[in-house]
JSON list of C-alpha atoms in Angstrom, two decimals:
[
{"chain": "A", "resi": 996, "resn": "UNK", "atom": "CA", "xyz": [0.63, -4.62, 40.60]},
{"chain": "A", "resi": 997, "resn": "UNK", "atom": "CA", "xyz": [2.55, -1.66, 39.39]},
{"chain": "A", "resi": 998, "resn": "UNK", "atom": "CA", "xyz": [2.10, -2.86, 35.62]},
{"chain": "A", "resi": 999, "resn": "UNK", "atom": "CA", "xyz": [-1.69, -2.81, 36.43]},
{"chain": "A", "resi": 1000, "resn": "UNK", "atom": "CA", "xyz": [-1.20, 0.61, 37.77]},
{"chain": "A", "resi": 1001, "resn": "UNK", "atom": "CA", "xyz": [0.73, 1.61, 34.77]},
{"chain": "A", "resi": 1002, "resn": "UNK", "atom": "CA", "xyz": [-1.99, 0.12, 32.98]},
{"chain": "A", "resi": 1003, "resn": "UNK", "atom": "CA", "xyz": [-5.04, 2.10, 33.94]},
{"chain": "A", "resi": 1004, "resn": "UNK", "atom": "CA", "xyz": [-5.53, 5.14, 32.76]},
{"chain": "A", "resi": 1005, "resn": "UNK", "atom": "CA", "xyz": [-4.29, 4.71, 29.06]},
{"chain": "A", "resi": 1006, "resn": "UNK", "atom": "CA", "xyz": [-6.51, 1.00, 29.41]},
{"chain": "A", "resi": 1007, "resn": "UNK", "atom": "CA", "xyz": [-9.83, 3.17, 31.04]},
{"chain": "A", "resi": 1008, "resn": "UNK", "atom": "CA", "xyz": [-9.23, 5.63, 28.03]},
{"chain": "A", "resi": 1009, "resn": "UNK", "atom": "CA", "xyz": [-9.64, 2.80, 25.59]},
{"chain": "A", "resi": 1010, "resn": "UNK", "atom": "CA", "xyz": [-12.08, 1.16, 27.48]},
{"chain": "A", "resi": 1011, "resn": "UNK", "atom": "CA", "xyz": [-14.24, 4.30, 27.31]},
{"chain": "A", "resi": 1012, "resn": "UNK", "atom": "CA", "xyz": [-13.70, 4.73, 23.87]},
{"chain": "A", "resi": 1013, "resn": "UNK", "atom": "CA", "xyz": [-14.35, 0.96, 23.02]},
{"chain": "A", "resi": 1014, "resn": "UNK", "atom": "CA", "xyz": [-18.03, 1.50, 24.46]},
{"chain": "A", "resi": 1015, "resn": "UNK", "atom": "CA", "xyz": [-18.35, 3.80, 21.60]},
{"chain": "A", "resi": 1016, "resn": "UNK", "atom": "CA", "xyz": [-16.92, 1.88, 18.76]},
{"chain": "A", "resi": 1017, "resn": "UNK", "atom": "CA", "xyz": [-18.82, -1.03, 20.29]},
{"chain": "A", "resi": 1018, "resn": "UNK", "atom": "CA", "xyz": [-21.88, 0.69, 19.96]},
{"chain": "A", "resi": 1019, "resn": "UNK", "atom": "CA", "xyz": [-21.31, 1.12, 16.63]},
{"chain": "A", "resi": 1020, "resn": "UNK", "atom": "CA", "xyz": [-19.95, -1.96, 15.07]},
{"chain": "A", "resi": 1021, "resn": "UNK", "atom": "CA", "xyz": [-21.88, -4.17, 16.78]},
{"chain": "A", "resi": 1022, "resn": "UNK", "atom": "CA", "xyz": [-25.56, -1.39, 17.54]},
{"chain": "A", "resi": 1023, "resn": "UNK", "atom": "CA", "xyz": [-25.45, 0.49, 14.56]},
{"chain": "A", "resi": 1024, "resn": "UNK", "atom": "CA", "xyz": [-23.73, -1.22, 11.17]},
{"chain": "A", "resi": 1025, "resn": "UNK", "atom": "CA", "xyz": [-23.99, -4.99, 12.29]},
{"chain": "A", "resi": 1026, "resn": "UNK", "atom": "CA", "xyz": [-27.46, -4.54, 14.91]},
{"chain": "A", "resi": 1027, "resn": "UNK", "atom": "CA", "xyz": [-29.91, -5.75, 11.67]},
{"chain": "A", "resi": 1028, "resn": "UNK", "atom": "CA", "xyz": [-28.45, -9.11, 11.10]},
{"chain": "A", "resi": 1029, "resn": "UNK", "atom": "CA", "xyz": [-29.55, -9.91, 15.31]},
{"chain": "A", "resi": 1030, "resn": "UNK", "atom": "CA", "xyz": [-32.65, -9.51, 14.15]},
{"chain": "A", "resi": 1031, "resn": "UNK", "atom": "CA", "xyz": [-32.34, -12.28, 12.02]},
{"chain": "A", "resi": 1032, "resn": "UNK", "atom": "CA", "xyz": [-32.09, -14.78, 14.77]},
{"chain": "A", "resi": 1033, "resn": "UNK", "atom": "CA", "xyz": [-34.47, -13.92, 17.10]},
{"chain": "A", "resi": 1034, "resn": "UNK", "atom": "CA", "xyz": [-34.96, -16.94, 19.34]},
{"chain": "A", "resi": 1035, "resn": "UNK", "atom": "CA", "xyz": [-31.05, -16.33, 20.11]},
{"chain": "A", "resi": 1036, "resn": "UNK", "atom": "CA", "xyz": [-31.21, -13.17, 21.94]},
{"chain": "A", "resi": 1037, "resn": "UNK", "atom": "CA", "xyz": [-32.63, -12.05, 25.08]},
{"chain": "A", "resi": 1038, "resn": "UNK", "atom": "CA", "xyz": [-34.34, -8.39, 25.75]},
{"chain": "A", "resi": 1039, "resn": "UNK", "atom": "CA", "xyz": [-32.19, -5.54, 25.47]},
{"chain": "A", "resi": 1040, "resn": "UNK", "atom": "CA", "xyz": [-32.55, -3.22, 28.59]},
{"chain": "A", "resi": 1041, "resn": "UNK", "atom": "CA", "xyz": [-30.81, -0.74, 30.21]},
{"chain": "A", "resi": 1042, "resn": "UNK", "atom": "CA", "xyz": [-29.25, -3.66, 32.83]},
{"chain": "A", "resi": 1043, "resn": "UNK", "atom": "CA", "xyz": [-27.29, -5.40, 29.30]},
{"chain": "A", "resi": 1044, "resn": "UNK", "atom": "CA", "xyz": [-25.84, -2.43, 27.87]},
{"chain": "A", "resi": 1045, "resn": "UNK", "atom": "CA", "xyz": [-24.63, -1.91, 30.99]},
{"chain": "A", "resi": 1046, "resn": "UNK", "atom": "CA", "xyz": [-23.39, -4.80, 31.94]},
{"chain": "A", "resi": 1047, "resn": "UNK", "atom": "CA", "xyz": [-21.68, -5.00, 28.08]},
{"chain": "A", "resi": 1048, "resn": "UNK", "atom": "CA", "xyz": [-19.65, -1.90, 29.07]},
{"chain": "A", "resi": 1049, "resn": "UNK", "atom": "CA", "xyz": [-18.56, -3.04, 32.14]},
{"chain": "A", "resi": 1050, "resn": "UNK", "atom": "CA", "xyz": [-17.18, -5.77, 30.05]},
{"chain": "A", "resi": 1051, "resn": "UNK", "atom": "CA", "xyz": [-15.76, -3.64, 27.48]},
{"chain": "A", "resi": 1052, "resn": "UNK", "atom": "CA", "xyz": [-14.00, -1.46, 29.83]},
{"chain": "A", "resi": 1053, "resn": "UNK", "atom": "CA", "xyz": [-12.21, -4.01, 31.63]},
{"chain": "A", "resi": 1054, "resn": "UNK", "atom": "CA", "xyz": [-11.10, -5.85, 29.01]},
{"chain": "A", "resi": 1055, "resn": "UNK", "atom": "CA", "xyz": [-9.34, -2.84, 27.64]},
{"chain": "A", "resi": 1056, "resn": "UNK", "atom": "CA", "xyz": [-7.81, -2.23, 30.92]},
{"chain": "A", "resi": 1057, "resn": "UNK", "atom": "CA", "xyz": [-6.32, -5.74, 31.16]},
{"chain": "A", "resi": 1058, "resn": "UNK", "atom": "CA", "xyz": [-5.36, -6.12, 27.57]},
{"chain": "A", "resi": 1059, "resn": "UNK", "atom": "CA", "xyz": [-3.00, -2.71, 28.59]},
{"chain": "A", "resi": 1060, "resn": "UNK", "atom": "CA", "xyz": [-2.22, -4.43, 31.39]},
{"chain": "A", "resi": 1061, "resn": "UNK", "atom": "CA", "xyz": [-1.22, -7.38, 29.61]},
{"chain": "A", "resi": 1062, "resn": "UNK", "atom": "CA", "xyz": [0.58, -5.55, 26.53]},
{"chain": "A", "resi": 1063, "resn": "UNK", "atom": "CA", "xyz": [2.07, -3.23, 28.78]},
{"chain": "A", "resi": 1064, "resn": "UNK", "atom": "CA", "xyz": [4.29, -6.61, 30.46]},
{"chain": "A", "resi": 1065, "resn": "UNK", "atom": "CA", "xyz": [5.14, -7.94, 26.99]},
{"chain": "A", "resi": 1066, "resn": "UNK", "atom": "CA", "xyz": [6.25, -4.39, 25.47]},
{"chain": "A", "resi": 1067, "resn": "UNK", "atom": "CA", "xyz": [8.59, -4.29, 28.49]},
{"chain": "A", "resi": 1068, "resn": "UNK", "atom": "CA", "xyz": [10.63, -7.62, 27.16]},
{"chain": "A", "resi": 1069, "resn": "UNK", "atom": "CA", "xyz": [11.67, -5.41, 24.29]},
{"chain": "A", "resi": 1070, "resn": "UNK", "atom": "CA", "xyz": [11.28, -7.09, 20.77]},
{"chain": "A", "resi": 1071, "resn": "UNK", "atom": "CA", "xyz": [8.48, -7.20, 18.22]},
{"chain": "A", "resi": 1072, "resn": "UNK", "atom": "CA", "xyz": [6.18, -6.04, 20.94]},
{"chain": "A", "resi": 1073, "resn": "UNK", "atom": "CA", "xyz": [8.33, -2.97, 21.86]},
{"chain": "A", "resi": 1074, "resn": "UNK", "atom": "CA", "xyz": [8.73, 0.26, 19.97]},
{"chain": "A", "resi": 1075, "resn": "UNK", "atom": "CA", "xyz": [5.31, 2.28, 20.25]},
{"chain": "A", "resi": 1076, "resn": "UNK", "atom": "CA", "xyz": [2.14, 1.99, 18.03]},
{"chain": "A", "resi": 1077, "resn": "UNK", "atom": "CA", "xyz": [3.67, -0.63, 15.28]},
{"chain": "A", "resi": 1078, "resn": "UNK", "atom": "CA", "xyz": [4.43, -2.71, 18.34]},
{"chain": "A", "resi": 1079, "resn": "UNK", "atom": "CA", "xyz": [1.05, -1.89, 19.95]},
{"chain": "A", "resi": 1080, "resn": "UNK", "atom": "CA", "xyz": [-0.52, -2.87, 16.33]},
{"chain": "A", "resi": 1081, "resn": "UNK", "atom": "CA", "xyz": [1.34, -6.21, 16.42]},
{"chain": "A", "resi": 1082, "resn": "UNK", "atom": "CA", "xyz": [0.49, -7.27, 19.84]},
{"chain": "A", "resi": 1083, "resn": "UNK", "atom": "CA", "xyz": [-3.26, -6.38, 19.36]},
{"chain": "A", "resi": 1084, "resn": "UNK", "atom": "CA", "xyz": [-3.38, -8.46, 16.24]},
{"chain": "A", "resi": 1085, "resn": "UNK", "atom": "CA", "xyz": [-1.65, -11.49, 18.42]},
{"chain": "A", "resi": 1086, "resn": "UNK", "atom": "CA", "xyz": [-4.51, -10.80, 21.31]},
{"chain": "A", "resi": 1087, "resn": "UNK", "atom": "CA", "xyz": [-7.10, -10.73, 18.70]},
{"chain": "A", "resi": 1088, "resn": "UNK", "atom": "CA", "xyz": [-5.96, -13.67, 16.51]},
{"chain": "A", "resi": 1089, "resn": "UNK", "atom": "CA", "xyz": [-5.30, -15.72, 19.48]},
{"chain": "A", "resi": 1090, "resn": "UNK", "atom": "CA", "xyz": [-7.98, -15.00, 22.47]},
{"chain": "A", "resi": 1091, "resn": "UNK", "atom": "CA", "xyz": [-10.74, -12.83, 21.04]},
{"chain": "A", "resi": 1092, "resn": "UNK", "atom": "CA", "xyz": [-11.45, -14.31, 17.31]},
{"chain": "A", "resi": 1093, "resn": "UNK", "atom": "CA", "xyz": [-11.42, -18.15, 18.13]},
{"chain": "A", "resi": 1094, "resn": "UNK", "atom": "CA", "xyz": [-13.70, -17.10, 21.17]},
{"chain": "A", "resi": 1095, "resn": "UNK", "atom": "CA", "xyz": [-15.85, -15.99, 18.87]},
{"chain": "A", "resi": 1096, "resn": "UNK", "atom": "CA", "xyz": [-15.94, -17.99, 16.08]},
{"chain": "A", "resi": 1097, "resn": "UNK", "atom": "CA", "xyz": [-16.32, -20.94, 18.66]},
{"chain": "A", "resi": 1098, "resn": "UNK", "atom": "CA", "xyz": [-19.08, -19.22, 20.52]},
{"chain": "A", "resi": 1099, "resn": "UNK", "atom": "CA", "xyz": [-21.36, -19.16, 16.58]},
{"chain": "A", "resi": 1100, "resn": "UNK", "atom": "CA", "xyz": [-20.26, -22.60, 15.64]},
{"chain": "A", "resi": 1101, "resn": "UNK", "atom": "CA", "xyz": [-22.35, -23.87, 18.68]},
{"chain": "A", "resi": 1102, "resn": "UNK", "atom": "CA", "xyz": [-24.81, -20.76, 19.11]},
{"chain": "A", "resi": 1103, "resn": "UNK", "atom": "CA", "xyz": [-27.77, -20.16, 16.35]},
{"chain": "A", "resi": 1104, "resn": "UNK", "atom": "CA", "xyz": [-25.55, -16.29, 15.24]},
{"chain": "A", "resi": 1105, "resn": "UNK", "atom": "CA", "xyz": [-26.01, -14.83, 12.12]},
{"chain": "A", "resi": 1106, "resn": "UNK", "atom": "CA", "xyz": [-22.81, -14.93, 9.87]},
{"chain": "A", "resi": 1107, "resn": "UNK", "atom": "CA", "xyz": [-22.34, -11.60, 9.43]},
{"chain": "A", "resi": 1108, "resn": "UNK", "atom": "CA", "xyz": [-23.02, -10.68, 13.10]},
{"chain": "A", "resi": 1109, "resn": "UNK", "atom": "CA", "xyz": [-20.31, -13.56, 14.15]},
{"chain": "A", "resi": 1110, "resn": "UNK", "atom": "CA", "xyz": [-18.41, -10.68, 11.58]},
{"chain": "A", "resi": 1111, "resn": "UNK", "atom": "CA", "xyz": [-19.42, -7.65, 13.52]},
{"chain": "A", "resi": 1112, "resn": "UNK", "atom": "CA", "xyz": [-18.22, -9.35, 17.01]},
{"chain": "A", "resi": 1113, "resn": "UNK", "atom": "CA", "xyz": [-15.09, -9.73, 15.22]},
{"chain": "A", "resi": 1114, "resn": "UNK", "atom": "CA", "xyz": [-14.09, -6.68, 14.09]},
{"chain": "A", "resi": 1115, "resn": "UNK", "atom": "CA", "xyz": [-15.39, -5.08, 17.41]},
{"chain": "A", "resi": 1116, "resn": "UNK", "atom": "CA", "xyz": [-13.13, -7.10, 19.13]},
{"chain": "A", "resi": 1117, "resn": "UNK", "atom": "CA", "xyz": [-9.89, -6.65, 16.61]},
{"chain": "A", "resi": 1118, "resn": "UNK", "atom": "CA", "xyz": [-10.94, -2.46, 17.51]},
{"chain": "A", "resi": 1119, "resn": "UNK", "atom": "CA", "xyz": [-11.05, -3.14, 21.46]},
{"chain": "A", "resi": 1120, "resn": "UNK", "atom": "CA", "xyz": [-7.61, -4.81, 21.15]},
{"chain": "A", "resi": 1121, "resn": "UNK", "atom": "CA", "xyz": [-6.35, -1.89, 18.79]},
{"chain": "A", "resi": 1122, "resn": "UNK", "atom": "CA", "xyz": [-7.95, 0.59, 21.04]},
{"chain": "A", "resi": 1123, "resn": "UNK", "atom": "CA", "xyz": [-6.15, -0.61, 24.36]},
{"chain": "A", "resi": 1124, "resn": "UNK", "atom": "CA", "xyz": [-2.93, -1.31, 22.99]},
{"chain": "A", "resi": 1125, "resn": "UNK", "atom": "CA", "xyz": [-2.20, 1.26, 20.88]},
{"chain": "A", "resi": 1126, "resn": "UNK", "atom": "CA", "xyz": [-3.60, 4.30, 23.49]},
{"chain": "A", "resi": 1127, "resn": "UNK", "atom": "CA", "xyz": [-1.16, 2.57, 26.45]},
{"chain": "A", "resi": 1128, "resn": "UNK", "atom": "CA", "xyz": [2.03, 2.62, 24.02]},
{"chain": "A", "resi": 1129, "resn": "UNK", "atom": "CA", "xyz": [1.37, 6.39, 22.87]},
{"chain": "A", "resi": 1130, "resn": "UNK", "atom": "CA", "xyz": [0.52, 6.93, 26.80]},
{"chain": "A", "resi": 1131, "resn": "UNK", "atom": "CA", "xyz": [3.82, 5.45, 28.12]},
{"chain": "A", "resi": 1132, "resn": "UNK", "atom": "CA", "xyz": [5.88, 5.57, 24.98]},
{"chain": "A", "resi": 1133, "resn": "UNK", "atom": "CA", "xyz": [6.33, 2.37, 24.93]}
]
């Protein structure tokens, strides 16, 4: 519980800024190749983007939650932002990506949207862990 506590400022920080950089990975650069499947998606409203950032925020605040236990064994993990990068890298190459990539194999996605959720996700996990190691030097 303290961890979690530890965890949630620097992980609502990055979760606040992740809304953002969500926004504009996955509304702005990669939002044209939705349109190209459009029997995939259901209406945007006010209720989804909501909903999204909900999401968004609380992953960030329990991947600092998460990296903040690790960092504490010492090694690779330790040591500030390199740390920070290396453990986001790990969260993304071993939760978030194959998520993903599973998710398009079996849902009609365009490629390069399947690309956008990607590196959306790779910034989330950047976001969180490297804001939570500069917060408590870690």
């Amino acid at each position: 519980m303290k961890t979690l506590q530890l965890a949630l400022a620097p992980g609502a920080i990055a979760g606040i800024l992740a809304i953002f950089t969500s926004w504009f990975w996955m509304g702005f650069v990669f939002h044209r190749f939705q349109r190209l499947t459009p029997n995939t998606w259901r209406p945007e409203n006010s209720r989804s983007y909501m909903l999204s950032s909900i999401v968004t925020f609380l992953s960030c605040i329990a991947i600092a939650t998460v990296f903040l236990l690790v960092a504490r064994m010492g090694g690779v993990f330790a040591g500030g932002p390199t740390g920070a990068l290396r453990f986001a890298a790990v969260v993304w190459i071993a939760w978030s990506a194959p998520l993903i990539l599973n998710a398009a194999i079996f849902i009609n996605l365009h490629p390069w949207f399947v690309v956008g959720q990607v590196v959306n996700a790779l910034t989330n996990s950047i976001l969180a862990c490297t804001i939570t190691a500069c917060w408590r030097n870690t």
